[in-house]
Amino acid sequence: MFTTQQPGPSESRTPSLDFPSHPRQEGATETHIRIVLGTLGRQRVTLSGEEAERLEERIGKSPTGEVRKRRDFRSSSASMIRPLAMDLDREACYRAVKARDRRFDGRFLTGVLSTGIFCRPICPARTPRFENCVFLPTAAAAYSAGFRPCLRCRPEINPGVPAWSGTAATVNRALRLIAEEGPEATNLQALASRLGVGSRHLRRLFRRHVGASPAAVLQVQRVFLAKQLITDSGLPLTQVALGAGFGSVRRFNAVMQRTFGRAPRDLRRSAGSTPSRLTLRLPYRPPYDWAGVLAFLAPRAIPGVESVENGVYRRTMSLAGTQGIVEVSAAAETFLLATITVDRLPALAAVAARLRHLFDLDADPEPIAAHLGRDSALASRLAARSGLRVPGAWDAFELAVRAMLGQQVSVSAASTLAGRLAATFGERLSGPTSSGDPRVLFPEPKALAHADLSRIGIPGTRAAAISSLAAAVMRDPALLRTPNSVEQTVATLLTLPGIGDWTASYIAMRALREPDAFPVSDLGLLRAMRRHLAKPSPALLQRRAERWRPWRAYAAMLLWLDDAVINTARRASGRVVLRS
């Protein structure tokens, strides 16, 4: 059973999860193991001197018997293992591994001392002995400690640790920067400066919450993406190296050989893509309300830029000089399939990162549902929306403009205006596309900063507000990016003309991925709560929503998806009051 606890004043908003011991023996008293996932403040997993020696001895050899450079597991570089401050009960983790319990997939990884391999809890291989297991928080920690990824359970398609699961907000923003910007975000001094903290403090945060340095995190992302492309696509290895972000084929070959103990060509087992069209797996933690995500995105799709048809989301993309179309659909297994058609191979790590944010793939739905389900106003709605997600944004500026266009108009009217804006000021795709595919790229800030936006049929004040936002993003490209805290970004947005509390909260909720953002003045939310509040008002809703922290954005999405609210809104005013 999943339960959550509200954090104290000095704690981060991190869910504590209680899992029953598993498997339970007949007649035994039910016990619970408390696991605070991702919070690495107190040491519980340690290696004795004998275990450290065995780890050094066994990982120091390759599968072929070739002796690698011996690693000193008592040195500071290898201290990821012994002081790997994980609040994970080793016995509880081992029970999950023995049972191959899918609820634990992505919550930790198992390093096997006897083989030097790290696996997911659901690995089909024979369960190692308890004394040979070390439990690690992230793949970067396992990689830094010298373990090799398992070829059977494929950690590269692991759901991953939820964004807020014990990870400090600063580290969370840093990880997003690394995923989106690659090598430019791994210099510790520069990264710390952008995040507004000292480099030593950031290094401590990474050691505590991730178990590895920013450079190691980036390296693991490259290796895992390359492994997925090698296994699931027919791309030439030179293009795999480029798409995964390696600077040279020689570097790619060396890293893959060192990581997997074999050459990249020996890892290939299938071919399903072409250089101009490839497919990525985007794993998530089940359940996933794909129907709910599409129900929210479909009426808000910008004509010509994106579309939702037959259970497939499509949109145009332009990233680092690469243009194309990406389409996303649900698969039978626990991942989404993203098919990318491009004129040349882009930096795929950035594409995957944007798609994960757009579809909220790092959320952990079980503790969210357990927490929100305590409120009678949400319990019945949650039963119909298993695997609730908050759709994000492909591009923060695009979402912000879309939100401003949606002020005081219906959803369909806002989509029409956004389509006109894109058709008038956006760029058309240069490459060939199918007849039903979107063909227009949403305009960049420089195209809107000084344009006459009143041509698309919006009031002059709103046109000026959008141009003002575009000019502000041109002056400060990081305005709508991760380095700034959500509070700082919202405060800055509120100083711009045409942006009020509702718009700023909506941007924080979807573009900035703030799980506790809540547009309290939204008419749709007030209407949805009319049976649960004596006299619905922003003040009363704000007071009721306090019990939904730290996931008020998910509560808002749940209320927005209520069909009764949408239908009532249409009958009452002839337009949908659920804005943007």
XYZ file of C-alpha atoms in Angstrom:
580
model
C 0.000 0.000 0.000
C 1.340 3.384 -0.955
C 1.151 6.149 1.608
C 2.564 9.644 1.742
C 3.568 11.983 4.518
C 3.663 15.740 4.417
C 7.217 17.042 4.762
C 8.305 19.101 7.689
C 9.474 22.709 7.367
C 13.066 21.729 6.695
C 12.322 18.779 4.401
C 11.837 18.677 0.661
C 8.447 17.683 -0.686
C 9.316 14.047 -1.065
C 6.827 11.182 -0.797
C 7.610 8.483 1.723
C 6.448 5.138 0.462
C 5.486 2.202 2.659
C 5.629 -1.196 1.033
C 4.491 -4.442 2.636
C 7.285 -6.938 3.010
C 7.178 -9.238 0.015
C 6.530 -12.073 -0.284
C 4.415 -12.522 2.853
C 4.566 -15.951 4.456
C 1.316 -17.622 5.446
C 0.505 -17.000 9.055
C 3.151 -14.359 9.456
C 2.426 -10.954 10.901
C 2.239 -8.271 8.204
C 5.134 -5.856 8.451
C 6.004 -2.724 6.501
C 9.366 -1.514 5.342
C 9.654 2.257 5.088
C 11.725 3.295 2.083
C 12.463 6.947 1.454
C 13.395 6.724 -2.193
C 16.146 8.930 -3.581
C 16.836 10.734 -0.313
C 20.433 9.943 0.398
C 21.030 11.727 3.655
C 21.713 8.865 6.087
C 24.006 5.917 5.471
C 22.391 2.493 5.518
C 24.162 0.563 2.762
C 27.816 -0.048 3.527
C 30.459 -2.452 2.398
C 32.815 -4.073 4.812
C 36.499 -4.193 3.994
C 36.108 -7.794 2.799
C 33.179 -6.881 0.525
C 35.098 -3.933 -0.901
C 38.032 -6.196 -1.654
C 35.775 -8.724 -3.383
C 34.152 -5.949 -5.424
C 37.534 -4.607 -6.448
C 38.785 -8.061 -7.378
C 35.737 -9.141 -9.406
C 34.984 -5.925 -11.232
C 38.647 -5.447 -11.995
C 38.435 -8.207 -14.607
C 36.631 -8.143 -17.938
C 34.425 -11.026 -19.150
C 37.286 -12.206 -21.352
C 39.644 -12.480 -18.392
C 41.594 -9.381 -19.354
C 42.600 -7.521 -16.218
C 41.420 -3.946 -16.250
C 42.996 -1.188 -14.272
C 42.345 -2.026 -10.658
C 40.070 0.355 -8.828
C 40.613 1.261 -5.216
C 37.139 1.085 -3.699
C 38.376 2.828 -0.598
C 39.514 5.852 -2.591
C 37.476 9.006 -2.874
C 36.623 8.295 -6.514
C 35.022 4.984 -5.606
C 33.413 6.129 -2.383
C 30.089 6.111 -4.239
C 29.618 2.562 -2.967
C 30.577 2.469 0.684
C 29.110 5.848 1.661
C 26.447 5.569 -1.016
C 23.984 7.216 1.301
C 20.824 5.370 0.351
C 17.885 5.120 2.714
C 17.027 1.751 1.207
C 16.534 -1.286 3.353
C 18.755 -3.966 1.802
C 16.472 -6.817 2.817
C 13.386 -5.094 1.404
C 15.218 -4.409 -1.844
C 16.395 -7.993 -2.056
C 12.837 -9.279 -1.567
C 11.735 -7.043 -4.442
C 14.539 -8.433 -6.601
C 13.644 -12.043 -5.763
C 9.977 -11.401 -6.554
C 10.845 -9.309 -9.637
C 8.301 -6.836 -8.308
C 7.539 -4.299 -11.034
C 6.502 -1.687 -8.485
C 10.184 -1.264 -7.678
C 11.358 -0.947 -11.279
C 13.183 2.369 -11.552
C 13.381 2.929 -7.804
C 16.804 1.352 -7.426
C 19.348 -0.746 -9.303
C 21.189 -3.834 -8.124
C 24.957 -4.021 -8.488
C 26.109 -7.649 -8.473
C 29.551 -8.005 -6.936
C 30.195 -11.450 -8.413
C 29.732 -10.311 -12.032
C 30.310 -6.550 -11.982
C 26.924 -6.003 -13.661
C 24.049 -3.800 -12.548
C 20.441 -4.809 -13.185
C 16.866 -3.646 -12.799
C 14.782 -5.300 -10.045
C 12.796 -7.140 -12.737
C 15.819 -8.715 -14.438
C 14.966 -12.223 -15.691
C 18.452 -13.513 -14.890
C 19.036 -15.800 -11.909
C 18.767 -13.900 -8.656
C 22.230 -13.298 -7.165
C 23.035 -14.143 -3.581
C 22.159 -11.499 -1.024
C 25.759 -10.928 0.044
C 26.706 -10.212 -3.589
C 24.165 -7.389 -3.983
C 24.665 -3.667 -3.612
C 21.663 -1.390 -4.170
C 22.271 1.896 -5.971
C 20.001 4.894 -6.560
C 20.780 5.696 -10.207
C 22.456 4.287 -13.281
C 25.029 7.078 -13.039
C 25.986 5.876 -9.556
C 26.315 2.290 -10.775
C 28.351 3.389 -13.790
C 30.653 5.528 -11.647
C 31.218 2.594 -9.293
C 32.445 0.434 -12.172
C 29.423 -1.781 -12.819
C 28.402 -2.684 -16.388
C 24.759 -2.508 -17.608
C 22.947 -5.809 -17.932
C 22.200 -6.886 -21.522
C 19.104 -8.849 -20.516
C 17.020 -6.391 -18.507
C 18.372 -3.370 -20.438
C 18.657 -0.554 -17.864
C 18.619 1.940 -20.772
C 14.815 1.517 -20.988
C 14.346 1.698 -17.242
C 11.465 3.996 -16.125
C 13.928 6.069 -14.103
C 13.680 7.707 -10.712
C 10.682 10.073 -10.457
C 11.648 13.727 -10.739
C 10.664 14.612 -7.190
C 11.527 11.322 -5.517
C 13.953 12.648 -2.951
C 15.765 14.848 -5.420
C 16.361 18.408 -4.304
C 14.862 21.053 -6.564
C 18.341 22.307 -7.448
C 19.497 18.845 -8.537
C 16.264 18.316 -10.450
C 16.835 21.512 -12.442
C 20.451 20.513 -13.027
C 19.432 17.107 -14.371
C 16.972 18.714 -16.760
C 19.674 21.062 -18.005
C 22.046 18.160 -18.614
C 19.359 16.231 -20.498
C 18.402 19.203 -22.659
C 21.770 20.847 -23.296
C 24.291 18.012 -23.047
C 28.006 18.846 -22.629
C 27.332 22.568 -22.270
C 25.673 21.892 -18.915
C 28.241 19.540 -17.372
C 30.945 22.015 -16.389
C 30.484 22.078 -12.634
C 31.469 25.719 -12.134
C 29.267 26.982 -14.977
C 26.354 24.764 -13.987
C 26.511 25.896 -10.370
C 26.631 29.530 -11.463
C 23.515 29.091 -13.614
C 21.700 27.450 -10.733
C 22.743 30.127 -8.260
C 24.704 27.862 -5.901
C 28.360 27.198 -5.168
C 30.190 24.463 -7.046
C 31.151 22.613 -3.848
C 27.547 22.650 -2.669
C 26.327 21.372 -6.045
C 28.932 18.591 -5.957
C 27.671 17.554 -2.510
C 24.067 17.596 -3.728
C 24.916 15.360 -6.682
C 26.821 12.949 -4.472
C 23.924 12.836 -2.029
C 20.971 12.585 -4.413
C 22.421 11.059 -7.589
C 25.549 9.252 -6.467
C 27.612 10.568 -9.394
C 28.967 13.768 -10.928
C 27.191 15.757 -13.676
C 29.737 14.474 -16.213
C 28.963 10.869 -15.233
C 25.226 11.539 -15.589
C 25.756 12.840 -19.124
C 27.993 9.897 -20.003
C 25.358 7.413 -18.862
C 22.674 9.204 -20.867
C 24.846 8.970 -23.983
C 25.695 5.319 -23.406
C 22.096 4.306 -22.748
C 20.767 6.198 -25.764
C 23.454 4.665 -27.970
C 22.618 1.199 -26.644
C 18.932 1.690 -27.429
C 19.718 2.888 -30.967
C 22.079 -0.025 -31.554
C 19.546 -2.573 -30.318
C 16.312 -1.136 -31.699
C 17.355 0.556 -34.946
C 19.269 -0.157 -38.104
C 21.176 3.124 -38.053
C 24.835 2.897 -39.090
C 27.061 2.975 -36.022
C 28.584 6.276 -37.108
C 25.117 7.866 -37.001
C 24.387 6.172 -33.687
C 27.502 7.846 -32.275
C 26.383 11.217 -33.635
C 22.767 10.875 -32.491
C 23.802 9.847 -28.985
C 26.027 12.905 -28.637
C 29.532 11.427 -28.887
C 32.135 13.752 -30.361
C 33.850 11.060 -32.417
C 33.388 7.459 -33.499
C 36.642 6.524 -31.790
C 35.390 7.884 -28.477
C 32.057 6.111 -29.002
C 33.740 2.756 -29.652
C 36.020 3.103 -26.634
C 33.228 4.044 -24.209
C 30.868 1.303 -25.407
C 33.646 -1.298 -25.244
C 34.562 -0.218 -21.721
C 30.942 -0.100 -20.572
C 29.592 -3.334 -22.048
C 32.777 -5.327 -22.458
C 32.207 -5.771 -26.191
C 32.319 -3.756 -29.398
C 29.208 -1.813 -30.483
C 28.686 -4.045 -33.536
C 28.387 -7.050 -31.211
C 25.493 -5.430 -29.348
C 23.286 -5.191 -32.434
C 20.505 -7.704 -32.797
C 17.780 -6.053 -34.911
C 17.176 -3.405 -37.543
C 13.951 -1.456 -37.617
C 14.747 2.127 -38.613
C 16.296 4.080 -41.419
C 18.656 7.052 -41.098
C 15.791 9.497 -41.817
C 13.144 7.719 -39.693
C 13.822 6.122 -36.351
C 11.923 5.049 -33.278
C 12.728 5.651 -29.610
C 11.250 3.899 -26.610
C 10.154 6.268 -23.864
C 9.612 4.209 -20.697
C 7.291 5.288 -17.905
C 6.076 3.989 -14.582
C 2.639 2.356 -15.031
C -0.220 2.932 -15.031
C -0.425 5.678 -17.656
C -3.612 7.503 -18.652
C -2.792 7.874 -22.357
C -6.433 8.535 -23.195
C -6.564 11.353 -20.650
C -3.370 12.948 -21.979
C -4.714 12.902 -25.541
C -8.119 14.167 -24.373
C -6.382 17.197 -22.916
C -3.963 17.797 -25.809
C -6.380 17.231 -28.710
C -8.555 20.357 -28.360
C -5.457 22.445 -27.604
C -3.439 21.265 -30.608
C -2.214 24.148 -32.768
C -3.458 23.599 -36.351
C -0.554 23.045 -38.726
C 1.910 22.545 -35.841
C 0.466 19.549 -34.000
C -2.410 17.112 -34.245
C -4.034 14.237 -32.366
C -5.671 11.558 -34.494
C -6.429 7.872 -33.939
C -4.533 7.724 -30.683
C -1.358 9.285 -32.127
C 0.133 12.677 -31.270
C 2.105 14.400 -34.053
C 3.967 17.691 -34.180
C 6.637 19.529 -36.088
C 10.036 20.030 -34.502
C 13.080 22.208 -35.043
C 16.068 21.554 -32.843
C 19.729 22.463 -33.337
C 19.231 23.067 -37.052
C 17.277 19.842 -37.590
C 13.689 19.964 -38.801
C 11.167 17.172 -38.938
C 8.116 15.534 -37.443
C 7.750 13.454 -34.319
C 4.783 11.211 -33.645
C 4.088 9.473 -30.367
C 1.816 6.510 -29.695
C 1.200 4.092 -26.850
C 2.683 0.598 -26.902
C 1.425 -2.578 -25.301
C 4.336 -2.502 -22.866
C 5.286 0.192 -20.363
C 6.668 2.731 -22.801
C 5.569 5.161 -25.475
C 6.921 4.872 -29.013
C 8.281 8.059 -30.570
C 8.848 7.901 -34.328
C 11.064 10.721 -35.567
C 11.273 11.726 -39.230
C 14.025 14.283 -39.820
C 16.125 15.768 -42.589
C 19.280 14.861 -40.660
C 19.985 13.093 -37.398
C 19.501 15.453 -34.431
C 20.845 15.275 -30.899
C 18.396 12.587 -29.850
C 18.986 13.010 -26.127
C 17.450 16.491 -26.291
C 14.491 15.176 -28.306
C 13.883 12.399 -25.771
C 14.148 14.859 -22.875
C 11.546 17.174 -24.414
C 9.161 14.307 -25.072
C 9.523 13.040 -21.518
C 8.575 16.488 -20.238
C 5.694 16.827 -22.704
C 4.122 13.531 -21.645
C 5.130 13.655 -17.959
C 6.905 10.307 -18.142
C 8.917 10.752 -14.940
C 5.861 10.915 -12.690
C 5.128 8.208 -10.136
C 1.311 7.863 -10.271
C 0.806 5.565 -7.277
C 1.788 7.943 -4.442
C 0.060 10.815 -6.245
C -3.196 8.873 -6.434
C -2.863 7.666 -2.838
C -2.404 11.218 -1.592
C -5.092 12.913 -3.672
C -7.530 10.050 -3.109
C -7.855 11.041 0.541
C -10.103 13.900 -0.574
C -13.647 12.780 -1.375
C -13.862 15.394 -4.130
C -11.085 13.636 -6.049
C -11.432 9.961 -5.076
C -14.138 9.014 -7.583
C -12.449 10.954 -10.373
C -9.163 9.170 -9.674
C -10.876 5.806 -10.061
C -11.701 6.768 -13.652
C -8.248 8.257 -14.365
C -5.743 5.623 -13.311
C -2.234 6.775 -14.157
C -3.023 10.498 -14.168
C -0.434 12.748 -15.843
C -0.029 16.499 -16.355
C 0.872 17.149 -20.016
C 3.810 19.508 -20.305
C 5.135 21.397 -23.304
C 7.487 20.712 -26.193
C 8.653 24.329 -26.040
C 8.110 26.697 -23.108
C 7.798 29.822 -25.256
C 5.202 28.160 -27.481
C 3.179 27.153 -24.427
C 3.409 30.635 -22.918
C 2.121 32.256 -26.121
C -0.638 29.645 -26.355
C -1.683 30.446 -22.776
C -1.857 34.168 -23.509
C -3.962 33.554 -26.596
C -6.323 31.481 -24.443
C -7.157 34.282 -22.038
C -10.913 34.969 -21.892
C -11.719 32.835 -24.950
C -12.747 29.221 -25.468
C -10.261 26.431 -26.030
C -11.257 26.042 -29.688
C -10.974 29.795 -30.312
C -7.519 29.870 -28.718
C -6.391 26.972 -30.916
C -7.662 28.761 -34.012
C -5.774 31.926 -33.089
C -2.595 29.935 -32.402
C -2.944 28.265 -35.790
C -3.256 31.659 -37.490
C -0.206 32.905 -35.622
C 1.851 29.903 -36.730
C 0.661 30.093 -40.337
C 1.388 33.826 -40.564
C 4.724 34.055 -38.769
C 6.004 30.468 -38.639
C 8.300 28.646 -41.026
C 7.117 25.781 -43.204
C 8.951 22.474 -43.148
C 11.402 22.184 -46.012
C 11.450 18.392 -46.294
C 8.733 16.105 -47.685
C 5.814 15.241 -45.406
C 2.750 13.038 -45.601
C -0.585 14.581 -46.467
C -1.933 14.429 -42.926
C 1.215 15.585 -41.153
C 1.657 19.022 -39.588
C 3.769 21.278 -41.818
C 4.403 24.501 -39.876
C 7.009 25.315 -37.231
C 5.834 27.518 -34.380
C 7.471 30.962 -34.713
C 10.583 31.785 -32.712
C 10.617 34.769 -30.288
C 12.548 36.902 -32.793
C 9.723 36.487 -35.310
C 7.118 37.843 -32.864
C 9.025 40.495 -30.920
C 8.422 43.270 -33.443
C 5.633 41.811 -35.597
C 2.137 43.248 -36.018
C 0.237 40.445 -34.317
C -3.105 42.196 -34.579
C -3.237 40.806 -38.128
C -4.428 37.463 -36.764
C -7.496 39.022 -35.138
C -6.489 39.575 -31.510
C -6.887 42.808 -29.527
C -4.017 45.270 -29.685
C -3.278 44.949 -25.960
C -2.883 41.185 -26.222
C -0.753 41.514 -29.348
C 1.506 43.931 -27.486
C 1.704 41.565 -24.499
C 2.824 38.646 -26.684
C 5.413 40.822 -28.400
C 6.610 41.960 -24.967
C 7.026 38.336 -23.869
C 8.940 37.517 -27.056
C 11.254 40.496 -26.503
C 11.819 39.439 -22.881
C 12.786 35.908 -23.963
C 15.170 37.373 -26.557
C 16.836 39.482 -23.860
C 17.001 36.567 -21.448
C 16.864 33.180 -23.258
C 16.883 31.438 -19.863
C 13.662 33.171 -18.763
C 11.517 30.085 -19.387
C 14.211 27.496 -18.773
C 15.117 25.318 -15.844
C 17.950 27.236 -14.059
C 15.601 29.753 -12.518
C 13.452 28.552 -9.672
C 9.734 28.393 -10.386
C 9.093 31.193 -7.905
C 11.641 33.461 -9.615
C 10.256 32.729 -13.069
C 6.645 33.308 -11.999
C 7.606 36.575 -10.293
C 9.369 37.719 -13.469
C 6.425 36.735 -15.663
C 4.040 38.717 -13.475
C 5.993 41.879 -14.221
C 5.262 41.524 -17.949
C 2.140 43.147 -19.391
C -0.770 40.828 -20.058
C 0.354 38.063 -17.670
C -1.604 37.601 -14.464
C -1.702 34.980 -11.752
C -3.687 32.465 -13.808
C -1.387 32.645 -16.842
C 1.777 32.529 -14.737
C 0.507 29.509 -12.767
C -0.527 27.729 -15.963
C 2.918 28.301 -17.493
C 4.558 27.027 -14.292
C 2.317 23.977 -14.307
C 2.944 22.863 -17.894
C 6.064 24.567 -19.235
C 8.132 24.607 -16.033
C 6.884 21.202 -14.790
C 5.977 22.450 -11.312
C 3.832 19.664 -9.743
C 2.362 22.002 -7.130
C 1.361 24.871 -9.454
C -2.323 25.653 -9.143
C -4.292 28.301 -11.099
C -6.731 28.894 -8.268
C -8.852 31.465 -10.141
C -9.635 29.119 -13.037
C -13.365 29.014 -13.735
C -13.268 25.343 -14.674
C -11.740 24.381 -11.339
C -14.297 26.443 -9.436
C -17.152 24.874 -11.407
C -15.796 21.357 -10.813
C -15.748 21.970 -7.045
C -19.208 23.529 -6.808
C -20.637 20.416 -5.091
C -17.835 20.348 -2.533
C -17.597 24.017 -1.568
C -20.415 25.944 0.083
C -19.921 28.883 -2.270
C -17.090 28.296 -4.775
C -14.552 31.108 -4.679
C -10.764 31.334 -5.222
C -10.244 31.800 -1.481
C -12.236 28.704 -0.519
C -10.646 26.658 -3.309
C -7.189 27.788 -2.195
C -7.944 26.629 1.334
C -9.272 23.244 0.132
C -6.299 22.753 -2.207
C -3.817 22.996 0.674
C -4.532 19.351 1.440
C -3.530 18.428 -2.141
C 0.052 19.670 -1.784
C 2.602 18.898 -3.175
C 0.627 17.674 -6.217
C -1.961 20.364 -6.773
C -1.203 20.444 -10.525
C -2.400 16.834 -10.761
C -5.546 17.717 -8.842
C -6.184 20.555 -11.308
C -5.707 18.216 -14.258
C -8.102 15.711 -12.716
C -10.784 18.382 -12.348
C -10.184 19.701 -15.860
C -10.650 16.248 -17.336
C -14.054 15.874 -15.712
C -16.472 15.457 -18.644
C -19.323 16.810 -16.561
C -17.486 20.110 -16.150
C -16.833 20.414 -19.888
C -20.429 19.586 -20.832
C -21.882 21.922 -18.197
C -19.623 24.715 -19.394
C -20.771 24.259 -22.988
C -24.456 24.322 -22.042
C -24.082 27.324 -19.747
C -22.178 29.703 -21.972
C -21.788 28.133 -25.388
C -18.040 27.923 -24.882
C -15.654 25.835 -22.833
C -14.423 27.610 -19.731
C -11.401 25.323 -19.399
C -8.838 27.756 -20.711
C -5.686 27.016 -22.729
